[in-house]
Tab-separated table of C-alpha atoms and ligand atoms in Angstrom:
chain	number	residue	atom	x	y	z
B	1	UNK	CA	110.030	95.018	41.190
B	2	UNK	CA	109.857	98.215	39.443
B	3	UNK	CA	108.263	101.145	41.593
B	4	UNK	CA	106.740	103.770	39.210
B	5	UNK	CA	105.985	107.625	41.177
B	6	UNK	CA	105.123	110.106	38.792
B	7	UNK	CA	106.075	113.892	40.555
B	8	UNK	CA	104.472	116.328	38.526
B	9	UNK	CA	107.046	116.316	35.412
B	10	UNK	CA	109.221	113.806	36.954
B	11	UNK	CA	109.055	109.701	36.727
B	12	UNK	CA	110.717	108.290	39.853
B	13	UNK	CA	111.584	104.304	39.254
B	14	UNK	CA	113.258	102.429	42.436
B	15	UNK	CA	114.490	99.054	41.372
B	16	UNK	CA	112.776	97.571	43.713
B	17	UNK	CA	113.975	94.192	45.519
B	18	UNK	CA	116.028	95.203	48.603
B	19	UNK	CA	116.152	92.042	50.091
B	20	UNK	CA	118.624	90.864	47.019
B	21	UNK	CA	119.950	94.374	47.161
B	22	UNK	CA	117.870	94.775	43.975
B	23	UNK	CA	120.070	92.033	42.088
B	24	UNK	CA	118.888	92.291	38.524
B	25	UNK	CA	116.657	89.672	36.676
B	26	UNK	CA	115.437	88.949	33.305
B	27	UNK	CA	111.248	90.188	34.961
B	28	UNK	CA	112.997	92.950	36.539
B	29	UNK	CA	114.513	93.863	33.338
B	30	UNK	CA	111.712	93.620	31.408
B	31	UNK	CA	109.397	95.761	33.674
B	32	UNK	CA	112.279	98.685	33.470
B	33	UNK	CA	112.270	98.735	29.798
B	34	UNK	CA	108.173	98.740	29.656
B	35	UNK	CA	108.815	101.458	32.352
B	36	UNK	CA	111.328	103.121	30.013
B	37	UNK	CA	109.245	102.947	26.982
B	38	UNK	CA	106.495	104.387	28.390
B	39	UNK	CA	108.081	107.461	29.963
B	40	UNK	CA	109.425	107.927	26.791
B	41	UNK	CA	106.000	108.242	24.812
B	42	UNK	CA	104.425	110.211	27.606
B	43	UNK	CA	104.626	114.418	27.086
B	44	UNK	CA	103.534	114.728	30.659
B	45	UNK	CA	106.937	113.414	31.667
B	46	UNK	CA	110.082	115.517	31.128
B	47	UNK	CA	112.759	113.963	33.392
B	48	UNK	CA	113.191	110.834	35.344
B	49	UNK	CA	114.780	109.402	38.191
B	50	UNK	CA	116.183	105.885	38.956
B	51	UNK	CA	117.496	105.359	42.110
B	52	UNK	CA	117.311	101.997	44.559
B	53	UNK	CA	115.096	100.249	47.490
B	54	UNK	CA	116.820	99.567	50.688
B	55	UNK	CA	120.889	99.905	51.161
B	56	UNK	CA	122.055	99.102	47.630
B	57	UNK	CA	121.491	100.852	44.264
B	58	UNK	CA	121.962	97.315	42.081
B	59	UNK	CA	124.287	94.376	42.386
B	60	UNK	CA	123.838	93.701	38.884
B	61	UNK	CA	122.971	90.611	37.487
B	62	UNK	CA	120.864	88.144	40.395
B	63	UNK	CA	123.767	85.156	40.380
B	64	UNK	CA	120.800	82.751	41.896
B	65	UNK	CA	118.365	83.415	38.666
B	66	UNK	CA	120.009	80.457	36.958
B	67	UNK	CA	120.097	78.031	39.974
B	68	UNK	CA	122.400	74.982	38.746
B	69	UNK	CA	122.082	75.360	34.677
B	70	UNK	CA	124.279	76.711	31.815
B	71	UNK	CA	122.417	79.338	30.837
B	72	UNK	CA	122.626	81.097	27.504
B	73	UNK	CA	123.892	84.389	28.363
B	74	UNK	CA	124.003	86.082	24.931
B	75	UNK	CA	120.386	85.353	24.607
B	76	UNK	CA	119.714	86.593	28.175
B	77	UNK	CA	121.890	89.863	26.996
B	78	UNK	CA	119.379	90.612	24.513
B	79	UNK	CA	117.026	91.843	27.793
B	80	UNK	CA	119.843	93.668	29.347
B	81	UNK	CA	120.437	95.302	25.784
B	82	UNK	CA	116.982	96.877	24.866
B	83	UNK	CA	116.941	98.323	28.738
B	84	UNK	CA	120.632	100.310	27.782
B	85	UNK	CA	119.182	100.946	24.328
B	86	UNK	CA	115.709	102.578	25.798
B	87	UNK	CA	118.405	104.240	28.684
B	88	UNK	CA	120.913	105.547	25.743
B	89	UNK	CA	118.006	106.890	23.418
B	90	UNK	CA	115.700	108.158	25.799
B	91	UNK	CA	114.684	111.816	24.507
B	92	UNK	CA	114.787	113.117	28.777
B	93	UNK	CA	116.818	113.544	31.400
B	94	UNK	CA	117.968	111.159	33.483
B	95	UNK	CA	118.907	111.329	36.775
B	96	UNK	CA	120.493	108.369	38.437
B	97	UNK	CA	120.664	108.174	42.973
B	98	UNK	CA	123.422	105.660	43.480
B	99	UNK	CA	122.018	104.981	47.111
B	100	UNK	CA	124.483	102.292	48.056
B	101	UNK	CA	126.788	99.471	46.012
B	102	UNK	CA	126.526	99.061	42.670
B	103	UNK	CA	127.677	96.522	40.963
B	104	UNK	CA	128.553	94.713	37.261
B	105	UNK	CA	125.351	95.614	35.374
B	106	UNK	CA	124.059	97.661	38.192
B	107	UNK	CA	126.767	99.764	37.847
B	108	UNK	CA	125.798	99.930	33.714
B	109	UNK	CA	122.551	100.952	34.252
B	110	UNK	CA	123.957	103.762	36.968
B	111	UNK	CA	126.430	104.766	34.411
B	112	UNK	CA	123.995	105.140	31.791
B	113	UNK	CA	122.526	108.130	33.875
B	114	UNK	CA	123.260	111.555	32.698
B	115	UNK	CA	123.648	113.280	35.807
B	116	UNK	CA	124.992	110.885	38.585
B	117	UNK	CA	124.226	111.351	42.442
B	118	UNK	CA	125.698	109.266	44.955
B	119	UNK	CA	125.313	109.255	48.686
B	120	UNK	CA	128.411	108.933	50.763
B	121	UNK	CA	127.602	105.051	51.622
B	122	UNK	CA	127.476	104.024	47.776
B	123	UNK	CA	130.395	101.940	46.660
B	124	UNK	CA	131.334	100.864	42.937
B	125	UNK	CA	132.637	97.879	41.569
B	126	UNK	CA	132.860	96.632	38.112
B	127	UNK	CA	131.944	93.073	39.272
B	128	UNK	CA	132.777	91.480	35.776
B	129	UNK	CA	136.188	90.114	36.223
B	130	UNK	CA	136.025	88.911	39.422
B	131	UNK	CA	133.452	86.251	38.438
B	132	UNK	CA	135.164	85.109	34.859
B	133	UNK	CA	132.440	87.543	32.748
B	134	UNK	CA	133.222	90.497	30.446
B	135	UNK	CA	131.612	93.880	30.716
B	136	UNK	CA	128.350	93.926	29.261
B	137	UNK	CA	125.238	96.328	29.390
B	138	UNK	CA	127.554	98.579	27.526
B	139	UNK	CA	130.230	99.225	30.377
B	140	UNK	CA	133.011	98.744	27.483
B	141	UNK	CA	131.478	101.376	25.445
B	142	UNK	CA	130.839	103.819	28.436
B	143	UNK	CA	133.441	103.103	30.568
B	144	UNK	CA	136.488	104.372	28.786
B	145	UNK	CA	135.243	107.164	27.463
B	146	UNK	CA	134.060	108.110	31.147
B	147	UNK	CA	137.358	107.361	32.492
B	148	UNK	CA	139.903	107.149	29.849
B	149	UNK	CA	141.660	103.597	28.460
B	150	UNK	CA	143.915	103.451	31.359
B	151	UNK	CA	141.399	103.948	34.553
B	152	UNK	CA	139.278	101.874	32.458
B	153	UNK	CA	141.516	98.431	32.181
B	154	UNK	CA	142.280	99.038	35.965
B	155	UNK	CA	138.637	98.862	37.036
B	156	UNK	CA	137.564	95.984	34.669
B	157	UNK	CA	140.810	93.740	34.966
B	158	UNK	CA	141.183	94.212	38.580
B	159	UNK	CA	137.191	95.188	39.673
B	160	UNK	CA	138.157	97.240	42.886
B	161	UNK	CA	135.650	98.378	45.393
B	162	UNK	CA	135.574	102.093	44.953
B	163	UNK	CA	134.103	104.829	47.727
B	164	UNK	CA	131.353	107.491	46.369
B	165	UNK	CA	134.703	109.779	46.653
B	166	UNK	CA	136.566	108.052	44.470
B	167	UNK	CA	134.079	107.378	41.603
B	168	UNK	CA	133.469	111.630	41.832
B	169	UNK	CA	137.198	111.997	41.405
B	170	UNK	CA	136.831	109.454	38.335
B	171	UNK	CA	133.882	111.271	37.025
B	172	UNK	CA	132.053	108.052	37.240
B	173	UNK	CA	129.450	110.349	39.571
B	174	UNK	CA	129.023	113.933	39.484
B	175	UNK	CA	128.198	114.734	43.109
B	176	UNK	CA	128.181	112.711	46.478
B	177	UNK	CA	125.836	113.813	49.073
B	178	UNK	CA	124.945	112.415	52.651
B	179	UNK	CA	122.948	109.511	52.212
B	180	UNK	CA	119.892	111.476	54.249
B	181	UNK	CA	120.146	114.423	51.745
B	182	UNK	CA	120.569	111.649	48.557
B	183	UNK	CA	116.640	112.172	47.295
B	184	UNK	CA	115.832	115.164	48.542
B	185	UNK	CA	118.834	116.329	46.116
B	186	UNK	CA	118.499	114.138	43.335
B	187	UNK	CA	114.773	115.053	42.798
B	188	UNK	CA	115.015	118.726	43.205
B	189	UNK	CA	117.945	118.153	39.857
B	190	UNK	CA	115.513	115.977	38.081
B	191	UNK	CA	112.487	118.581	39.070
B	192	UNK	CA	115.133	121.683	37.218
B	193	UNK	CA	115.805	119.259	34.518
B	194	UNK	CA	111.948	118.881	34.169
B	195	UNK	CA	111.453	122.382	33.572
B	196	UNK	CA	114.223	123.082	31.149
B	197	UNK	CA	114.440	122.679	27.067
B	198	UNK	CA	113.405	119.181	26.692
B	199	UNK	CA	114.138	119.039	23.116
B	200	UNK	CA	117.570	120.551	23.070
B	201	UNK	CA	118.183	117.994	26.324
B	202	UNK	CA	117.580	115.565	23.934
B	203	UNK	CA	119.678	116.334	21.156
B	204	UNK	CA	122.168	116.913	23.296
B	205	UNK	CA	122.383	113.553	24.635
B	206	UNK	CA	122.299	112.392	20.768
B	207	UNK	CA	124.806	114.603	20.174
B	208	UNK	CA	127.435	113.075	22.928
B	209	UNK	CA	126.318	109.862	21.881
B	210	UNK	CA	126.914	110.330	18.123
B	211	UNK	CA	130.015	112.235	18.203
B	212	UNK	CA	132.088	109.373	19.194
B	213	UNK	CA	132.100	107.008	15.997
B	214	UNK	CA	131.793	109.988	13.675
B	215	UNK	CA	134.789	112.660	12.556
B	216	UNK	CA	135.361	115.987	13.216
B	217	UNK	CA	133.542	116.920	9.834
B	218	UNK	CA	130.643	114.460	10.476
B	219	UNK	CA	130.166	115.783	13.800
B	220	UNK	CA	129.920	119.468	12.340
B	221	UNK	CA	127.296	118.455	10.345
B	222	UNK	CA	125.189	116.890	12.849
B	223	UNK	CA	125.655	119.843	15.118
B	224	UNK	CA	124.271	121.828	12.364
B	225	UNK	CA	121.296	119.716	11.993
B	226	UNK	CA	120.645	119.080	15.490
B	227	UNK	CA	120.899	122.850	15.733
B	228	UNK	CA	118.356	123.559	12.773
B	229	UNK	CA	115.642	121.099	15.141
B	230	UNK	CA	116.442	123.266	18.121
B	231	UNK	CA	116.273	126.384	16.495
B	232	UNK	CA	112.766	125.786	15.418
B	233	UNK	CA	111.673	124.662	19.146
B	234	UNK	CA	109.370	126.812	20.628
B	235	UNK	CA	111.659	126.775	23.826
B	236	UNK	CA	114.275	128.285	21.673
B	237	UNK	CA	112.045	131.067	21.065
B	238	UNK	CA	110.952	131.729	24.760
B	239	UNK	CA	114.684	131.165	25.834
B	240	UNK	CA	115.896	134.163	23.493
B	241	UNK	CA	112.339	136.606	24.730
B	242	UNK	CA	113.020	135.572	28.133
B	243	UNK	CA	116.712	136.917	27.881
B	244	UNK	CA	115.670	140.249	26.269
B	245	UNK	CA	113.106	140.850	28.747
B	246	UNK	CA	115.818	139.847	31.716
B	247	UNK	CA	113.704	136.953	33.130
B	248	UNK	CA	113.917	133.335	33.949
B	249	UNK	CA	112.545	130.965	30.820
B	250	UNK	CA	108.992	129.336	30.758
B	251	UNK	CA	110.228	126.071	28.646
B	252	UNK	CA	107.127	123.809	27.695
B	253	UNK	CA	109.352	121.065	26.095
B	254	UNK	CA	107.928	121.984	23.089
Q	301	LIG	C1	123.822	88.581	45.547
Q	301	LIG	C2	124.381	89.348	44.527
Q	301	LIG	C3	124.068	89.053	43.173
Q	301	LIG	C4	122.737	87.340	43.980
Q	301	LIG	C5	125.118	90.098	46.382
Q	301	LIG	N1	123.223	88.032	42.959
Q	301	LIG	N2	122.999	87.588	45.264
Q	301	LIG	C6	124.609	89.861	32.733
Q	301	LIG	C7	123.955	88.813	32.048
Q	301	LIG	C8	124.442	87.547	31.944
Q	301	LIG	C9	125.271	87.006	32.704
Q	301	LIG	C10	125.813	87.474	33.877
Q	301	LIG	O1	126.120	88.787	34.094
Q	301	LIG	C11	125.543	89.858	33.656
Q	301	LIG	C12	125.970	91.119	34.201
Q	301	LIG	C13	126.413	91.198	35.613
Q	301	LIG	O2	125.921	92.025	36.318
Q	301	LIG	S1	127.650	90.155	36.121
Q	301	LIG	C14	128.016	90.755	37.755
Q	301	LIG	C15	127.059	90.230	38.806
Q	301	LIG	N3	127.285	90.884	40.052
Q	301	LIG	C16	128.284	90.589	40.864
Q	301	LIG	O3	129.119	89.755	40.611
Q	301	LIG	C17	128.324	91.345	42.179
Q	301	LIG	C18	128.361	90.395	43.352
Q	301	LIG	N4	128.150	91.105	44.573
Q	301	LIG	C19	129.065	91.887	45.175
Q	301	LIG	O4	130.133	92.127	44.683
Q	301	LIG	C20	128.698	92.454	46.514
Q	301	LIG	O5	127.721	91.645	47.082
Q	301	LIG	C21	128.172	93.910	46.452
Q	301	LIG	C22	129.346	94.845	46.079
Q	301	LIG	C23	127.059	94.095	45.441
Q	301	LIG	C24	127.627	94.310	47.828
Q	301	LIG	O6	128.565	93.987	48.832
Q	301	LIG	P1	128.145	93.993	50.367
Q	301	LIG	O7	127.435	95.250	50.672
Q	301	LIG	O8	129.397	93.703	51.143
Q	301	LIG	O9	127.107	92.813	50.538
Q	301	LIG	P2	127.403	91.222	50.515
Q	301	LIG	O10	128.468	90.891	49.557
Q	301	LIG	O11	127.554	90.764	51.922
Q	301	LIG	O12	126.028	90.658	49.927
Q	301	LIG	C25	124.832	90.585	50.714
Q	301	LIG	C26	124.013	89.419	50.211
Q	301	LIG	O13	123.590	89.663	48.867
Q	301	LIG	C27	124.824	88.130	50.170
Q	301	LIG	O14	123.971	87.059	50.479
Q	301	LIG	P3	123.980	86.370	51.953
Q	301	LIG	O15	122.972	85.297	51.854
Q	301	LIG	O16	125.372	85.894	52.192
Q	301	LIG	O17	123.603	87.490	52.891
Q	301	LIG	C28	125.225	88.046	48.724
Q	301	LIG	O18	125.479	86.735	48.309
Q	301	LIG	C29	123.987	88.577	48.026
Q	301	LIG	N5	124.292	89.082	46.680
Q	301	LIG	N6	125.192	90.287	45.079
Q	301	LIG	N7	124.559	89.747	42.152
């Protein structure tokens, strides 16, 4: 359900079952997070990429997983929540390849990507609304700050279908490429990411993260520490020889 490729430094996942344009279930969910975890403990990976099978990136939550019953969705949350946890905290890069329509908690999990490709086809739809749910897999905490208050109670109240081209404009994605050119371009930005400063990619994520419960004094602080860690990095050292001696960096993530 979850392919695994490993590309020299780079970990490509494909959720992984077209046929249900890779509608999300609790298995599914739990073989991402394992996925996840691992890449996370591995030093031989330094950037991954999460991208789709078939024409859609993720329709978010399979609506047939429950057949007739009244399931308990805060429980089933829990499984959704340690994937966006493992997403939010990973210490890599991640690229996400919004290959096609993403929706509801697909659209969380392409969200929680911190560089966002889309191909031309992909379309993006908050999903919640329209079936009587609130946002969940941390939409409400990502959304607005993406988008701003105001975008952000348009898309949830009235969940409109957005193009690739729209979502850009939004800043929901950074780039839209044709779909033929959508891998080829997403892995050759994860394969850059790969090589760069792992460690001050990491902090840096924390940093964005962190910043936006804390005030400006707190977040001074942290930048401080953060910037102590990075300063002792050995990429930090290579990065300051390599611009002396005029030549590209040789980061180890180290
Ligand atoms: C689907 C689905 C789907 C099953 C399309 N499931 N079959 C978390 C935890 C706890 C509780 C619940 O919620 C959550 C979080 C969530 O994610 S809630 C939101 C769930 N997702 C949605 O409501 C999205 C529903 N789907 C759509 O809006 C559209 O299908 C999208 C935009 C994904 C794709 O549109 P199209 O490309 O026009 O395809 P389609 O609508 O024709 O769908 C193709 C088939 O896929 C169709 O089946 P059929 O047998 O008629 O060919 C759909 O029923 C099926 N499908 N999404 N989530």
């Amino acid at each position: 359900m979850v392919l695994k490729e490993k590309r020299e430094n780079v970990l490509l996942l494909t959720l992984n079952r077209p046929e249900k344009l890779n509608a999300l279930t609790g298995a599914l969910l739990d073989e991402l997070h394992q996925a996840l975890k691992e890449a996370q403990e591995d030093p031989g990976i330094r950037a991954l990429l999460l991208t789709g099978a078939g024409r859609a990136f993720s329709a978010g939550q399979d609506l047939g997983e429950f057949g007739e019953g009244k399931p308990d969705y805060e429980a089933h949350l829990r499984r959704y929540n340690r994937v966006v946890e493992a997403m939010a905290g990973l210490e890599k890069p991640l690229v996400v390849a919004v290959n096609g329509p993403a929706a509801g908690a697909g659209l969380s999990l392409a969200l929680w990507g911190d560089l966002r490709l889309a191909s031309q086809e992909a379309t993006f739809t908050t999903a919640f609304a329209r079936i009587g749910l609130v946002p969940d897999s941390g939409m409400s905490f990502l959304l607005p700050r993406m988008v701003g208050l105001a975008k952000a109670q348009e898309l949830l109240l009235l969940s409109p279908r957005l193009s690739a081209q729209e979502a850009m404009a939004l800043g929901l994605v950074h780039r839209v490429v044709p779909g033929e050119r959508l891998m080829e371009e997403a892995l050759a930005l994860a394969q850059e990411l790969s090589q760069g400063p792992t460690r001050a990619y990491a902090l840096t994520k924390k940093l964005l993260l962190e910043t936006y419960r804390l005030s400006l004094t707190e977040a001074l602080a942290l930048e401080a520490i953060l910037q102590g860690e990075a300063g002792r990095t050995q990429d930090h050292e290579e990065g300051v020889r390599a611009f002396r001696e005029k030549r590209t960096p040789r980061f180890s993530g180290r």
